[in-house]
C-alpha atoms as an extended CHARMM CRD file, in Angstrom:
* protein
*
       152  EXT
         1         1  MET       CA             36.0840000000      107.3020000000       29.0400000000  PROA      1               0.0000000000
         2         2  THR       CA             35.0680000000      110.5780000000       30.7250000000  PROA      2               0.0000000000
         3         3  GLU       CA             32.2470000000      111.1130000000       28.2040000000  PROA      3               0.0000000000
         4         4  THR       CA             30.8900000000      107.6390000000       28.9540000000  PROA      4               0.0000000000
         5         5  LEU       CA             31.0720000000      108.2060000000       32.7190000000  PROA      5               0.0000000000
         6         6  THR       CA             29.3850000000      111.5790000000       32.2910000000  PROA      6               0.0000000000
         7         7  GLN       CA             26.5850000000      109.9200000000       30.3470000000  PROA      7               0.0000000000
         8         8  HSD       CA             26.2080000000      107.2090000000       33.0170000000  PROA      8               0.0000000000
         9         9  LEU       CA             25.7700000000      109.9200000000       35.6470000000  PROA      9               0.0000000000
        10        10  ARG       CA             23.1690000000      111.7230000000       33.5420000000  PROA      10              0.0000000000
        11        11  ASP       CA             21.3190000000      108.4980000000       32.7760000000  PROA      11              0.0000000000
        12        12  ALA       CA             21.1650000000      107.7690000000       36.5250000000  PROA      12              0.0000000000
        13        13  GLY       CA             19.6870000000      111.2180000000       37.1480000000  PROA      13              0.0000000000
        14        14  LEU       CA             22.7570000000      112.4800000000       38.9730000000  PROA      14              0.0000000000
        15        15  ARG       CA             24.4220000000      115.8260000000       38.4940000000  PROA      15              0.0000000000
        16        16  VAL       CA             27.7760000000      115.5550000000       36.7600000000  PROA      16              0.0000000000
        17        17  THR       CA             30.5440000000      116.7500000000       39.0680000000  PROA      17              0.0000000000
        18        18  GLY       CA             34.3100000000      116.4480000000       38.9040000000  PROA      18              0.0000000000
        19        19  GLY       CA             34.3080000000      114.3860000000       42.0880000000  PROA      19              0.0000000000
        20        20  ARG       CA             31.7600000000      111.8650000000       40.8370000000  PROA      20              0.0000000000
        21        21  VAL       CA             33.5490000000      111.4480000000       37.5190000000  PROA      21              0.0000000000
        22        22  ALA       CA             36.8810000000      111.0930000000       39.3570000000  PROA      22              0.0000000000
        23        23  ILE       CA             35.4950000000      108.3930000000       41.6790000000  PROA      23              0.0000000000
        24        24  LEU       CA             33.9950000000      106.3950000000       38.8170000000  PROA      24              0.0000000000
        25        25  ASN       CA             37.2460000000      106.7020000000       36.8660000000  PROA      25              0.0000000000
        26        26  ALA       CA             39.3340000000      105.6860000000       39.8970000000  PROA      26              0.0000000000
        27        27  ILE       CA             37.2160000000      102.5990000000       40.5170000000  PROA      27              0.0000000000
        28        28  GLU       CA             37.4490000000      101.6450000000       36.8330000000  PROA      28              0.0000000000
        29        29  ASN       CA             41.2460000000      101.6730000000       37.2460000000  PROA      29              0.0000000000
        30        30  LEU       CA             41.3920000000      100.3440000000       40.8270000000  PROA      30              0.0000000000
        31        31  PRO       CA             38.5080000000       97.9040000000       41.2630000000  PROA      31              0.0000000000
        32        32  HSD       CA             37.5810000000       96.8850000000       44.8100000000  PROA      32              0.0000000000
        33        33  SER       CA             38.9320000000      100.1330000000       46.2800000000  PROA      33              0.0000000000
        34        34  ASP       CA             37.9380000000      101.2610000000       49.7450000000  PROA      34              0.0000000000
        35        35  ALA       CA             36.9760000000      104.8290000000       50.6700000000  PROA      35              0.0000000000
        36        36  GLU       CA             40.4030000000      105.6120000000       52.1460000000  PROA      36              0.0000000000
        37        37  THR       CA             42.1450000000      104.6680000000       48.9030000000  PROA      37              0.0000000000
        38        38  LEU       CA             39.6730000000      106.7320000000       46.9080000000  PROA      38              0.0000000000
        39        39  VAL       CA             40.2070000000      109.7820000000       49.1340000000  PROA      39              0.0000000000
        40        40  GLY       CA             43.9330000000      109.5780000000       48.3550000000  PROA      40              0.0000000000
        41        41  VAL       CA             43.3320000000      109.2250000000       44.6230000000  PROA      41              0.0000000000
        42        42  LEU       CA             40.8500000000      112.0920000000       44.5050000000  PROA      42              0.0000000000
        43        43  ARG       CA             43.0770000000      114.4220000000       46.4910000000  PROA      43              0.0000000000
        44        44  GLU       CA             45.7490000000      114.0720000000       43.7920000000  PROA      44              0.0000000000
        45        45  SER       CA             43.4500000000      115.5620000000       41.1530000000  PROA      45              0.0000000000
        46        46  LEU       CA             41.0310000000      117.4860000000       43.3880000000  PROA      46              0.0000000000
        47        47  PRO       CA             43.0010000000      118.8630000000       46.3570000000  PROA      47              0.0000000000
        48        48  GLY       CA             40.8780000000      119.6540000000       49.3690000000  PROA      48              0.0000000000
        49        49  THR       CA             38.4710000000      116.7580000000       48.8070000000  PROA      49              0.0000000000
        50        50  SER       CA             37.1070000000      115.7820000000       52.2080000000  PROA      50              0.0000000000
        51        51  VAL       CA             36.6410000000      112.2690000000       53.5180000000  PROA      51              0.0000000000
        52        52  GLN       CA             32.9580000000      113.0160000000       54.1030000000  PROA      52              0.0000000000
        53        53  SER       CA             32.4110000000      114.1760000000       50.5230000000  PROA      53              0.0000000000
        54        54  VAL       CA             33.9370000000      110.9350000000       49.2180000000  PROA      54              0.0000000000
        55        55  HSD       CA             31.6300000000      108.9080000000       51.4730000000  PROA      55              0.0000000000
        56        56  ASN       CA             28.6460000000      110.9710000000       50.2910000000  PROA      56              0.0000000000
        57        57  MET       CA             29.5670000000      110.4340000000       46.6330000000  PROA      57              0.0000000000
        58        58  LEU       CA             30.0750000000      106.6890000000       47.1690000000  PROA      58              0.0000000000
        59        59  HSD       CA             26.6530000000      106.4940000000       48.8130000000  PROA      59              0.0000000000
        60        60  ASP       CA             24.9790000000      108.4150000000       45.9700000000  PROA      60              0.0000000000
        61        61  LEU       CA             26.7150000000      106.4170000000       43.2340000000  PROA      61              0.0000000000
        62        62  THR       CA             25.8760000000      103.1090000000       44.9210000000  PROA      62              0.0000000000
        63        63  LYS       CA             22.2490000000      104.1070000000       45.4640000000  PROA      63              0.0000000000
        64        64  ALA       CA             22.0060000000      105.1180000000       41.7850000000  PROA      64              0.0000000000
        65        65  GLY       CA             23.3140000000      101.6870000000       40.7300000000  PROA      65              0.0000000000
        66        66  LEU       CA             26.5740000000      102.9630000000       39.2580000000  PROA      66              0.0000000000
        67        67  LEU       CA             28.6970000000      101.2360000000       41.9070000000  PROA      67              0.0000000000
        68        68  ARG       CA             28.4020000000       98.0110000000       43.8350000000  PROA      68              0.0000000000
        69        69  ARG       CA             29.4300000000       97.9500000000       47.4840000000  PROA      69              0.0000000000
        70        70  ILE       CA             30.9420000000       94.7420000000       48.7960000000  PROA      70              0.0000000000
        71        71  GLU       CA             31.7360000000       94.0920000000       52.4310000000  PROA      71              0.0000000000
        72        72  PRO       CA             34.2150000000       91.2650000000       52.9750000000  PROA      72              0.0000000000
        73        73  ALA       CA             34.2550000000       90.2240000000       56.6270000000  PROA      73              0.0000000000
        74        74  GLY       CA             37.0070000000       91.9320000000       58.5920000000  PROA      74              0.0000000000
        75        75  SER       CA             37.7570000000       94.6000000000       56.0070000000  PROA      75              0.0000000000
        76        76  PRO       CA             36.3160000000       97.9800000000       55.0450000000  PROA      76              0.0000000000
        77        77  SER       CA             33.6170000000       98.2920000000       52.4140000000  PROA      77              0.0000000000
        78        78  ARG       CA             34.9530000000       98.0850000000       48.8820000000  PROA      78              0.0000000000
        79        79  TYR       CA             33.4510000000       99.4400000000       45.6890000000  PROA      79              0.0000000000
        80        80  GLU       CA             33.4090000000       98.1520000000       42.1430000000  PROA      80              0.0000000000
        81        81  ARG       CA             31.9880000000       99.1340000000       38.7680000000  PROA      81              0.0000000000
        82        82  ARG       CA             31.1970000000       95.5760000000       37.7050000000  PROA      82              0.0000000000
        83        83  ILE       CA             27.4430000000       95.6810000000       38.1360000000  PROA      83              0.0000000000
        84        84  GLY       CA             24.5050000000       94.0570000000       36.4330000000  PROA      84              0.0000000000
        85        85  ASP       CA             25.9360000000       90.5520000000       36.3470000000  PROA      85              0.0000000000
        86        86  ASN       CA             26.0560000000       87.6930000000       38.8070000000  PROA      86              0.0000000000
        87        87  HSD       CA             29.5960000000       87.3380000000       40.0590000000  PROA      87              0.0000000000
        88        88  HSD       CA             31.2580000000       86.5820000000       43.3620000000  PROA      88              0.0000000000
        89        89  HSD       CA             34.5960000000       87.3630000000       44.9900000000  PROA      89              0.0000000000
        90        90  LEU       CA             37.7820000000       85.5760000000       45.9730000000  PROA      90              0.0000000000
        91        91  VAL       CA             39.5170000000       87.2050000000       48.9570000000  PROA      91              0.0000000000
        92        92  CYS       CA             43.1010000000       86.4410000000       49.9860000000  PROA      92              0.0000000000
        93        93  THR       CA             43.3270000000       85.7950000000       53.7190000000  PROA      93              0.0000000000
        94        94  ASP       CA             46.9800000000       86.8820000000       53.7230000000  PROA      94              0.0000000000
        95        95  CYS       CA             47.1030000000       90.1620000000       51.7810000000  PROA      95              0.0000000000
        96        96  GLY       CA             43.4110000000       91.0410000000       51.3550000000  PROA      96              0.0000000000
        97        97  ALA       CA             43.4670000000       91.0730000000       47.5380000000  PROA      97              0.0000000000
        98        98  ILE       CA             40.0340000000       90.6710000000       45.9580000000  PROA      98              0.0000000000
        99        99  GLU       CA             39.3200000000       89.0800000000       42.5890000000  PROA      99              0.0000000000
       100       100  ASP       CA             36.0540000000       88.7080000000       40.7180000000  PROA      100             0.0000000000
       101       101  VAL       CA             34.8990000000       85.2120000000       39.8460000000  PROA      101             0.0000000000
       102       102  ASP       CA             31.9420000000       84.4800000000       37.5980000000  PROA      102             0.0000000000
       103       103  CYS       CA             29.0920000000       82.5060000000       39.1180000000  PROA      103             0.0000000000
       104       104  ALA       CA             29.0800000000       78.8990000000       37.9430000000  PROA      104             0.0000000000
       105       105  ILE       CA             25.2640000000       78.7930000000       38.0660000000  PROA      105             0.0000000000
       106       106  GLY       CA             24.6200000000       81.9260000000       36.0290000000  PROA      106             0.0000000000
       107       107  GLU       CA             21.7010000000       84.1380000000       36.9400000000  PROA      107             0.0000000000
       108       108  ALA       CA             20.8930000000       85.4530000000       40.4000000000  PROA      108             0.0000000000
       109       109  PRO       CA             20.1010000000       84.2210000000       42.9050000000  PROA      109             0.0000000000
       110       110  CYS       CA             22.4240000000       81.2600000000       42.4830000000  PROA      110             0.0000000000
       111       111  LEU       CA             21.7760000000       80.0430000000       46.0280000000  PROA      111             0.0000000000
       112       112  THR       CA             18.4320000000       79.7620000000       47.7210000000  PROA      112             0.0000000000
       113       113  PRO       CA             17.8430000000       79.5970000000       51.4670000000  PROA      113             0.0000000000
       114       114  SER       CA             16.1510000000       76.5650000000       52.9790000000  PROA      114             0.0000000000
       115       115  GLN       CA             13.4740000000       78.9110000000       54.3430000000  PROA      115             0.0000000000
       116       116  LYS       CA             12.5810000000       82.2150000000       52.7020000000  PROA      116             0.0000000000
       117       117  ALA       CA             10.5030000000       83.5610000000       55.6210000000  PROA      117             0.0000000000
       118       118  GLY       CA              8.3140000000       85.4830000000       53.2080000000  PROA      118             0.0000000000
       119       119  TYR       CA             11.2090000000       87.1360000000       51.3630000000  PROA      119             0.0000000000
       120       120  ALA       CA             11.4450000000       87.4100000000       47.5930000000  PROA      120             0.0000000000
       121       121  VAL       CA             15.1400000000       86.5500000000       47.2500000000  PROA      121             0.0000000000
       122       122  THR       CA             16.8140000000       88.6010000000       44.5200000000  PROA      122             0.0000000000
       123       123  SER       CA             20.5060000000       87.9130000000       45.0690000000  PROA      123             0.0000000000
       124       124  ALA       CA             23.0190000000       85.9840000000       47.1270000000  PROA      124             0.0000000000
       125       125  GLU       CA             26.5350000000       87.1080000000       47.9720000000  PROA      125             0.0000000000
       126       126  VAL       CA             29.2260000000       84.4800000000       47.9340000000  PROA      126             0.0000000000
       127       127  THR       CA             32.7530000000       85.1690000000       49.1070000000  PROA      127             0.0000000000
       128       128  PHE       CA             35.4380000000       82.5650000000       48.6600000000  PROA      128             0.0000000000
       129       129  TRP       CA             38.3960000000       82.8420000000       51.0460000000  PROA      129             0.0000000000
       130       130  GLY       CA             41.8570000000       81.4900000000       50.3220000000  PROA      130             0.0000000000
       131       131  VAL       CA             45.4580000000       82.4040000000       49.6180000000  PROA      131             0.0000000000
       132       132  CYS       CA             46.2620000000       84.1430000000       46.3190000000  PROA      132             0.0000000000
       133       133  ALA       CA             48.9830000000       82.9310000000       43.9790000000  PROA      133             0.0000000000
       134       134  ALA       CA             51.3710000000       85.7660000000       44.9370000000  PROA      134             0.0000000000
       135       135  CYS       CA             51.0900000000       84.9870000000       48.6610000000  PROA      135             0.0000000000
       136       136  GLN       CA             51.5110000000       81.2630000000       47.9850000000  PROA      136             0.0000000000
       137       137  ALA       CA             54.6910000000       81.9770000000       46.0200000000  PROA      137             0.0000000000
       138       138  ALA       CA             55.9980000000       84.2830000000       48.7540000000  PROA      138             0.0000000000
       139       139  ALA       CA             55.3440000000       81.6160000000       51.3900000000  PROA      139             0.0000000000
       140       140  ALA       CA             57.0830000000       78.9840000000       49.2600000000  PROA      140             0.0000000000
       141       141  ASN       CA             60.1340000000       81.2510000000       48.8670000000  PROA      141             0.0000000000
       142       142  GLN       CA             60.3410000000       81.8340000000       52.6170000000  PROA      142             0.0000000000
       143       143  THR       CA             60.3300000000       78.1220000000       53.3910000000  PROA      143             0.0000000000
       144       144  SER       CA             62.9400000000       77.3330000000       50.7270000000  PROA      144             0.0000000000
       145       145  ASP       CA             65.4420000000       79.9760000000       51.8800000000  PROA      145             0.0000000000
       146       146  PRO       CA             68.2090000000       78.6010000000       54.0960000000  PROA      146             0.0000000000
       147       147  PRO       CA             68.1920000000       79.9420000000       57.6420000000  PROA      147             0.0000000000
       148       148  PHE       CA             70.3880000000       82.9610000000       58.3340000000  PROA      148             0.0000000000
       149       149  ILE       CA             73.4610000000       82.0960000000       60.3760000000  PROA      149             0.0000000000
       150       150  HSD       CA             75.2690000000       84.9080000000       62.1260000000  PROA      150             0.0000000000
       151       151  GLU       CA             78.9970000000       84.2700000000       62.4290000000  PROA      151             0.0000000000
       152       152  SER       CA             80.9960000000       85.9850000000       65.1510000000  PROA      152             0.0000000000
């Protein structure tokens, strides 16, 4: 895996560094991670990694097309390695979990605005909001539990 990530960095014209490889590897294993999560992961293998350096690396990797930045409303930016296809996201309104969902239309852009105002539309971001299966199950368990009665 590291050799492949190293080659991706070289192909993108980026210098290969331990931090960049570590971020790409972390996002492969923890898709839709935010910067704070990635700082914690990197500090385990690269102690002394600063928050600013992680943000700089995320910016560089996104600009180079090796990461995709998504920004669900009300939550910090997240990063993923699934790039080069047309997919959307499901976001749980209870726990914030994010799942990829393939676009039913296929190629981008799958939606077109009623007025383009001179733009050449290249993509559309769609975010579906709902409650994930785990949160639904947890809610069902809470409603099926009998109320607690304190006896004196």
